[in-house]
Structures are given as structure tokens and as C-alpha cells.
mmCIF file of N, CA, C and O in Angstrom:
data_model
loop_
_atom_site.group_PDB
_atom_site.id
_atom_site.type_symbol
_atom_site.label_atom_id
_atom_site.label_comp_id
_atom_site.label_asym_id
_atom_site.label_seq_id
_atom_site.Cartn_x
_atom_site.Cartn_y
_atom_site.Cartn_z
ATOM 1 N N UNK A 1 3.725 211.147 -88.254
ATOM 2 C CA UNK A 1 3.707 211.880 -87.056
ATOM 3 C C UNK A 1 4.368 211.249 -85.859
ATOM 4 O O UNK A 1 4.431 209.896 -85.876
ATOM 5 N N UNK A 2 4.946 211.829 -85.141
ATOM 6 C CA UNK A 2 5.464 211.426 -83.761
ATOM 7 C C UNK A 2 4.474 210.880 -82.706
ATOM 8 O O UNK A 2 3.241 211.227 -82.920
ATOM 9 N N UNK A 3 4.652 210.123 -82.016
ATOM 10 C CA UNK A 3 3.827 209.532 -80.755
ATOM 11 C C UNK A 3 3.137 210.822 -80.064
ATOM 12 O O UNK A 3 2.056 210.970 -79.819
ATOM 13 N N UNK A 4 4.200 211.851 -80.018
ATOM 14 C CA UNK A 4 3.581 213.037 -79.139
ATOM 15 C C UNK A 4 2.716 213.904 -80.020
ATOM 16 O O UNK A 4 1.576 214.454 -79.600
ATOM 17 N N UNK A 5 2.944 213.919 -81.354
ATOM 18 C CA UNK A 5 2.001 214.783 -81.971
ATOM 19 C C UNK A 5 0.659 213.670 -82.310
ATOM 20 O O UNK A 5 -0.450 214.411 -82.386
ATOM 21 N N UNK A 6 0.704 212.465 -82.242
ATOM 22 C CA UNK A 6 -0.715 211.809 -82.333
ATOM 23 C C UNK A 6 -1.366 211.961 -80.926
ATOM 24 O O UNK A 6 -2.783 212.251 -81.346
ATOM 25 N N UNK A 7 -0.645 212.099 -79.996
ATOM 26 C CA UNK A 7 -1.334 212.402 -78.483
ATOM 27 C C UNK A 7 -1.943 213.742 -78.571
ATOM 28 O O UNK A 7 -3.255 213.906 -78.378
ATOM 29 N N UNK A 8 -1.287 214.805 -79.364
ATOM 30 C CA UNK A 8 -2.027 216.052 -79.230
ATOM 31 C C UNK A 8 -3.141 216.023 -80.079
ATOM 32 O O UNK A 8 -3.989 216.501 -79.983
ATOM 33 N N UNK A 9 -2.839 215.613 -81.595
ATOM 34 C CA UNK A 9 -3.941 215.445 -82.235
ATOM 35 C C UNK A 9 -5.487 214.318 -81.418
ATOM 36 O O UNK A 9 -6.357 215.080 -81.646
ATOM 37 N N UNK A 10 -5.088 213.590 -80.809
ATOM 38 C CA UNK A 10 -6.580 212.986 -80.156
ATOM 39 C C UNK A 10 -6.776 213.872 -79.030
ATOM 40 O O UNK A 10 -8.061 213.989 -78.934
ATOM 41 N N UNK A 11 -6.193 214.680 -78.535
ATOM 42 C CA UNK A 11 -6.798 215.492 -77.568
ATOM 43 C C UNK A 11 -7.366 216.579 -78.467
ATOM 44 O O UNK A 11 -8.627 217.040 -77.980
ATOM 45 N N UNK A 12 -7.093 217.032 -79.284
ATOM 46 C CA UNK A 12 -7.898 218.199 -80.332
ATOM 47 C C UNK A 12 -8.942 217.453 -80.723
ATOM 48 O O UNK A 12 -10.123 218.127 -80.729
ATOM 49 N N UNK A 13 -8.896 216.164 -81.059
ATOM 50 C CA UNK A 13 -10.041 215.300 -81.667
ATOM 51 C C UNK A 13 -11.130 215.181 -80.524
ATOM 52 O O UNK A 13 -12.395 215.140 -80.661
ATOM 53 N N UNK A 14 -10.517 215.274 -79.453
ATOM 54 C CA UNK A 14 -11.473 215.234 -78.048
ATOM 55 C C UNK A 14 -12.005 216.380 -77.711
ATOM 56 O O UNK A 14 -13.208 216.618 -76.825
ATOM 57 N N UNK A 15 -11.927 217.596 -78.435
ATOM 58 C CA UNK A 15 -12.331 218.769 -78.370
ATOM 59 C C UNK A 15 -11.695 219.698 -77.156
ATOM 60 O O UNK A 15 -12.323 220.819 -76.784
ATOM 61 N N UNK A 16 -10.436 219.350 -76.752
ATOM 62 C CA UNK A 16 -9.535 220.035 -75.695
ATOM 63 C C UNK A 16 -9.214 221.442 -76.317
ATOM 64 O O UNK A 16 -8.921 221.274 -77.215
ATOM 65 N N UNK A 17 -9.359 222.541 -75.545
ATOM 66 C CA UNK A 17 -8.686 223.692 -75.829
ATOM 67 C C UNK A 17 -7.609 223.900 -75.514
ATOM 68 O O UNK A 17 -6.959 222.688 -74.870
ATOM 69 N N UNK A 18 -6.485 224.690 -76.143
ATOM 70 C CA UNK A 18 -4.858 224.788 -75.841
ATOM 71 C C UNK A 18 -4.871 224.911 -74.505
ATOM 72 O O UNK A 18 -3.958 224.463 -74.007
ATOM 73 N N UNK A 19 -5.654 225.606 -73.682
ATOM 74 C CA UNK A 19 -5.981 225.775 -72.129
ATOM 75 C C UNK A 19 -5.686 224.440 -71.501
ATOM 76 O O UNK A 19 -5.123 223.921 -70.751
ATOM 77 N N UNK A 20 -6.555 223.561 -72.164
ATOM 78 C CA UNK A 20 -6.917 222.164 -71.325
ATOM 79 C C UNK A 20 -5.617 221.235 -71.885
ATOM 80 O O UNK A 20 -5.253 220.518 -70.784
ATOM 81 N N UNK A 21 -5.044 221.543 -72.745
ATOM 82 C CA UNK A 21 -4.168 220.507 -73.208
ATOM 83 C C UNK A 21 -2.694 220.943 -72.504
ATOM 84 O O UNK A 21 -1.989 220.182 -71.877
ATOM 85 N N UNK A 22 -2.527 222.287 -72.190
ATOM 86 C CA UNK A 22 -1.483 222.753 -71.485
ATOM 87 C C UNK A 22 -1.652 222.317 -70.015
ATOM 88 O O UNK A 22 -0.544 221.781 -69.354
ATOM 89 N N UNK A 23 -2.761 222.155 -69.507
ATOM 90 C CA UNK A 23 -3.178 221.636 -68.193
ATOM 91 C C UNK A 23 -2.679 220.274 -67.891
ATOM 92 O O UNK A 23 -1.866 219.910 -67.127
ATOM 93 N N UNK A 24 -3.092 219.769 -68.974
ATOM 94 C CA UNK A 24 -2.949 218.256 -68.922
ATOM 95 C C UNK A 24 -1.438 217.735 -69.042
ATOM 96 O O UNK A 24 -0.934 217.144 -68.702
ATOM 97 N N UNK A 25 -0.803 218.511 -70.030
ATOM 98 C CA UNK A 25 0.558 218.532 -70.281
ATOM 99 C C UNK A 25 1.737 219.025 -69.381
ATOM 100 O O UNK A 25 2.815 218.849 -69.282
ATOM 101 N N UNK A 26 0.944 219.938 -68.539
ATOM 102 C CA UNK A 26 1.741 220.667 -67.328
ATOM 103 C C UNK A 26 2.750 221.341 -68.027
ATOM 104 O O UNK A 26 3.797 221.303 -67.722
ATOM 105 N N UNK A 27 2.170 222.263 -68.973
ATOM 106 C CA UNK A 27 3.123 223.127 -69.853
ATOM 107 C C UNK A 27 2.150 224.462 -70.224
ATOM 108 O O UNK A 27 1.335 224.797 -69.367
ATOM 109 N N UNK A 28 2.874 225.414 -70.877
ATOM 110 C CA UNK A 28 2.297 226.512 -70.994
ATOM 111 C C UNK A 28 1.375 226.716 -72.325
ATOM 112 O O UNK A 28 1.515 225.841 -73.180
ATOM 113 N N UNK A 29 0.096 227.511 -72.340
ATOM 114 C CA UNK A 29 -0.466 227.553 -73.529
ATOM 115 C C UNK A 29 0.483 227.966 -74.712
ATOM 116 O O UNK A 29 -0.054 227.634 -76.099
ATOM 117 N N UNK A 30 1.169 229.063 -74.523
ATOM 118 C CA UNK A 30 2.178 229.379 -75.676
ATOM 119 C C UNK A 30 2.649 228.006 -76.241
ATOM 120 O O UNK A 30 2.733 228.079 -77.467
ATOM 121 N N UNK A 31 3.248 227.386 -75.409
ATOM 122 C CA UNK A 31 4.126 226.132 -75.786
ATOM 123 C C UNK A 31 3.120 225.098 -76.806
ATOM 124 O O UNK A 31 3.473 224.533 -77.683
ATOM 125 N N UNK A 32 1.973 225.115 -76.422
ATOM 126 C CA UNK A 32 1.024 224.062 -76.847
ATOM 127 C C UNK A 32 0.662 224.831 -78.344
ATOM 128 O O UNK A 32 0.449 224.115 -79.180
ATOM 129 N N UNK A 33 0.329 226.220 -78.163
ATOM 130 C CA UNK A 33 0.090 226.798 -79.618
ATOM 131 C C UNK A 33 1.186 226.429 -80.648
ATOM 132 O O UNK A 33 0.834 226.234 -81.618
ATOM 133 N N UNK A 34 2.307 226.459 -79.980
ATOM 134 C CA UNK A 34 3.521 226.027 -81.083
ATOM 135 C C UNK A 34 3.488 224.979 -81.358
ATOM 136 O O UNK A 34 3.621 224.604 -82.674
ATOM 137 N N UNK A 35 3.103 223.928 -80.658
ATOM 138 C CA UNK A 35 3.048 222.306 -80.930
ATOM 139 C C UNK A 35 1.639 222.118 -81.850
ATOM 140 O O UNK A 35 1.724 221.377 -82.951
ATOM 141 N N UNK A 36 0.550 222.914 -81.831
ATOM 142 C CA UNK A 36 -0.656 222.690 -82.682
ATOM 143 C C UNK A 36 -0.266 223.356 -84.047
ATOM 144 O O UNK A 36 -0.462 222.680 -85.038
ATOM 145 N N UNK A 37 0.418 224.438 -84.095
ATOM 146 C CA UNK A 37 1.119 224.896 -85.293
ATOM 147 C C UNK A 37 1.746 224.125 -86.202
ATOM 148 O O UNK A 37 1.678 223.684 -87.305
ATOM 149 N N UNK A 38 2.580 223.350 -85.215
ATOM 150 C CA UNK A 38 3.643 222.559 -86.199
ATOM 151 C C UNK A 38 2.797 221.284 -86.349
ATOM 152 O O UNK A 38 3.303 220.569 -87.664
ATOM 153 N N UNK A 39 1.770 220.729 -85.543
ATOM 154 C CA UNK A 39 1.268 219.710 -85.994
ATOM 155 C C UNK A 39 0.318 219.908 -87.086
ATOM 156 O O UNK A 39 0.377 219.226 -88.153
ATOM 157 N N UNK A 40 -0.470 221.001 -87.258
ATOM 158 C CA UNK A 40 -1.146 221.543 -88.428
ATOM 159 C C UNK A 40 -0.072 221.733 -89.983
ATOM 160 O O UNK A 40 -0.768 221.262 -90.899
ATOM 161 N N UNK A 41 1.025 222.115 -89.571
ATOM 162 C CA UNK A 41 1.798 222.173 -90.649
ATOM 163 C C UNK A 41 2.155 220.829 -91.182
ATOM 164 O O UNK A 41 2.423 220.446 -92.478
ATOM 165 N N UNK A 42 2.411 219.825 -90.186
ATOM 166 C CA UNK A 42 2.800 218.428 -90.659
ATOM 167 C C UNK A 42 1.816 217.705 -91.331
ATOM 168 O O UNK A 42 1.899 216.980 -92.472
ATOM 169 N N UNK A 43 0.516 218.054 -91.012
ATOM 170 C CA UNK A 43 -0.617 217.559 -91.592
ATOM 171 C C UNK A 43 -1.189 218.245 -92.848
ATOM 172 O O UNK A 43 -2.020 218.111 -93.360
ATOM 173 N N UNK A 44 -0.207 219.505 -93.305
ATOM 174 C CA UNK A 44 -0.727 220.374 -94.148
ATOM 175 C C UNK A 44 -2.317 220.669 -94.066
ATOM 176 O O UNK A 44 -2.771 220.719 -95.057
ATOM 177 N N UNK A 45 -2.515 221.173 -92.904
ATOM 178 C CA UNK A 45 -4.004 221.777 -92.729
ATOM 179 C C UNK A 45 -3.747 223.399 -92.640
ATOM 180 O O UNK A 45 -2.695 223.660 -91.770
ATOM 181 N N UNK A 46 -4.739 224.156 -92.877
ATOM 182 C CA UNK A 46 -4.650 225.362 -92.729
ATOM 183 C C UNK A 46 -5.961 225.810 -92.483
ATOM 184 O O UNK A 46 -7.111 225.411 -93.291
ATOM 185 N N UNK A 47 -6.072 227.150 -92.044
ATOM 186 C CA UNK A 47 -7.732 227.677 -91.887
ATOM 187 C C UNK A 47 -7.698 228.508 -93.049
ATOM 188 O O UNK A 47 -6.977 229.285 -93.561
ATOM 189 N N UNK A 48 -9.020 228.663 -93.506
ATOM 190 C CA UNK A 48 -9.359 229.496 -94.341
ATOM 191 C C UNK A 48 -10.803 230.224 -94.127
ATOM 192 O O UNK A 48 -11.466 229.881 -93.303
ATOM 193 N N UNK A 49 -11.145 230.601 -94.984
ATOM 194 C CA UNK A 49 -12.647 231.422 -94.734
ATOM 195 C C UNK A 49 -13.519 230.203 -94.692
ATOM 196 O O UNK A 49 -14.794 230.864 -94.287
ATOM 197 N N UNK A 50 -13.574 229.129 -95.200
ATOM 198 C CA UNK A 50 -14.532 228.207 -95.055
ATOM 199 C C UNK A 50 -14.442 226.960 -94.410
ATOM 200 O O UNK A 50 -15.191 226.214 -94.274
ATOM 201 N N UNK A 51 -13.174 227.265 -93.623
ATOM 202 C CA UNK A 51 -12.676 225.775 -92.727
ATOM 203 C C UNK A 51 -12.020 226.301 -91.800
ATOM 204 O O UNK A 51 -11.286 227.363 -91.762
ATOM 205 N N UNK A 52 -11.670 225.337 -90.679
ATOM 206 C CA UNK A 52 -11.035 225.533 -89.505
ATOM 207 C C UNK A 52 -10.318 224.364 -89.248
ATOM 208 O O UNK A 52 -10.316 223.221 -89.419
ATOM 209 N N UNK A 53 -8.904 224.717 -89.352
ATOM 210 C CA UNK A 53 -7.732 223.582 -89.307
ATOM 211 C C UNK A 53 -8.108 222.620 -88.059
ATOM 212 O O UNK A 53 -7.768 221.301 -88.149
ATOM 213 N N UNK A 54 -8.755 223.255 -86.907
ATOM 214 C CA UNK A 54 -8.516 222.383 -85.806
ATOM 215 C C UNK A 54 -9.774 221.415 -85.894
ATOM 216 O O UNK A 54 -9.773 220.273 -85.997
ATOM 217 N N UNK A 55 -10.810 222.100 -86.737
ATOM 218 C CA UNK A 55 -11.999 220.912 -87.093
ATOM 219 C C UNK A 55 -11.444 219.907 -88.148
ATOM 220 O O UNK A 55 -11.698 218.737 -87.963
ATOM 221 N N UNK A 56 -10.621 220.287 -89.032
ATOM 222 C CA UNK A 56 -9.963 219.624 -90.202
ATOM 223 C C UNK A 56 -9.262 218.232 -89.411
ATOM 224 O O UNK A 56 -9.380 217.124 -89.544
ATOM 225 N N UNK A 57 -8.653 218.461 -88.160
ATOM 226 C CA UNK A 57 -7.758 217.562 -87.598
ATOM 227 C C UNK A 57 -8.319 216.772 -86.944
ATOM 228 O O UNK A 57 -8.051 215.592 -86.934
ATOM 229 N N UNK A 58 -9.238 217.356 -86.259
ATOM 230 C CA UNK A 58 -10.300 216.341 -85.589
ATOM 231 C C UNK A 58 -10.935 215.448 -86.379
ATOM 232 O O UNK A 58 -11.016 214.244 -86.152
ATOM 233 N N UNK A 59 -11.627 215.706 -87.453
ATOM 234 C CA UNK A 59 -12.191 214.741 -88.479
ATOM 235 C C UNK A 59 -11.292 213.955 -89.320
ATOM 236 O O UNK A 59 -11.298 212.384 -89.229
ATOM 237 N N UNK A 60 -9.970 214.310 -89.244
ATOM 238 C CA UNK A 60 -9.030 213.552 -89.910
ATOM 239 C C UNK A 60 -8.452 212.271 -88.849
ATOM 240 O O UNK A 60 -8.567 211.248 -89.184
ATOM 241 N N UNK A 61 -8.385 212.784 -87.338
ATOM 242 C CA UNK A 61 -8.120 211.710 -86.442
ATOM 243 C C UNK A 61 -9.413 210.713 -86.428
ATOM 244 O O UNK A 61 -8.831 209.492 -86.478
ATOM 245 N N UNK A 62 -10.239 211.183 -86.441
ATOM 246 C CA UNK A 62 -11.919 210.318 -86.465
ATOM 247 C C UNK A 62 -11.836 209.112 -87.532
ATOM 248 O O UNK A 62 -12.096 208.100 -87.504
ATOM 249 N N UNK A 63 -11.342 209.829 -88.469
ATOM 250 C CA UNK A 63 -11.519 209.048 -90.008
ATOM 251 C C UNK A 63 -10.340 207.976 -89.860
ATOM 252 O O UNK A 63 -10.665 206.665 -90.412
ATOM 253 N N UNK A 64 -9.244 208.191 -89.297
ATOM 254 C CA UNK A 64 -8.085 207.286 -89.357
ATOM 255 C C UNK A 64 -7.889 206.431 -88.016
ATOM 256 O O UNK A 64 -7.673 205.263 -88.197
ATOM 257 N N UNK A 65 -8.227 206.847 -86.864
ATOM 258 C CA UNK A 65 -7.921 206.320 -85.709
ATOM 259 C C UNK A 65 -9.421 205.862 -85.007
ATOM 260 O O UNK A 65 -9.425 205.091 -84.087
ATOM 261 N N UNK A 66 -10.584 206.662 -85.476
ATOM 262 C CA UNK A 66 -11.690 206.393 -84.863
ATOM 263 C C UNK A 66 -12.059 207.180 -83.855
ATOM 264 O O UNK A 66 -11.239 208.105 -83.646
ATOM 265 N N UNK A 67 -13.300 207.311 -83.404
ATOM 266 C CA UNK A 67 -13.578 208.303 -82.411
ATOM 267 C C UNK A 67 -12.750 207.991 -80.991
ATOM 268 O O UNK A 67 -12.630 207.042 -80.500
ATOM 269 N N UNK A 68 -12.046 209.147 -80.602
ATOM 270 C CA UNK A 68 -11.365 209.240 -79.437
ATOM 271 C C UNK A 68 -12.095 209.043 -78.312
ATOM 272 O O UNK A 68 -13.085 209.019 -77.822
ATOM 273 N N UNK A 69 -11.347 208.091 -77.417
ATOM 274 C CA UNK A 69 -11.753 207.699 -75.922
ATOM 275 C C UNK A 69 -10.943 208.806 -74.976
ATOM 276 O O UNK A 69 -9.827 208.960 -75.444
ATOM 277 N N UNK A 70 -11.415 208.803 -73.854
ATOM 278 C CA UNK A 70 -10.991 209.684 -72.806
ATOM 279 C C UNK A 70 -9.617 209.086 -72.283
ATOM 280 O O UNK A 70 -8.616 209.539 -71.960
ATOM 281 N N UNK A 71 -9.542 207.782 -72.134
ATOM 282 C CA UNK A 71 -8.245 206.916 -72.025
ATOM 283 C C UNK A 71 -7.631 206.530 -73.178
ATOM 284 O O UNK A 71 -8.099 206.107 -73.644
ATOM 285 N N UNK A 72 -6.269 206.711 -73.117
ATOM 286 C CA UNK A 72 -5.323 206.621 -74.617
ATOM 287 C C UNK A 72 -4.895 204.857 -74.568
ATOM 288 O O UNK A 72 -5.138 204.267 -73.684
#
């Protein structure tokens, strides 16, 4: 993953919504949605009837990087 994707993954793991991420990055929600979709593709994550890709991504981050802190 790129540093930008890792930063995005950290924000997702911290529970940020797409709207919150957009505000933090000073971009549009639509742009964040696209970035999140590309991140999930890179991580081979998808949502199905039993799981949520956003939750899977947060769990993956916590397992590999530890519990995210508010400061990077």
C-alpha cells in the first residue's frame, strides 16, 4: 500500500466516516469514496451479506499496525 492508502486505512480504523475523511483531507466525499473503493480493492476486501469491508479494513489495520491513535 502507498503511504496515502495507509493514512486512509488509519482514518477508517479510527471510525472516521467518508464525510469526516473528506473534511480532514480538504477534498470531496465523492473523491474519498473512490479512494476507499480502490483501497478495498487493493486489500481484496468486499462486503457481502455477512460482513462489511469497512469493518474488515479496520480489523486488518488493528491486527497489523495496532490500535490507531488520533495523531499519526
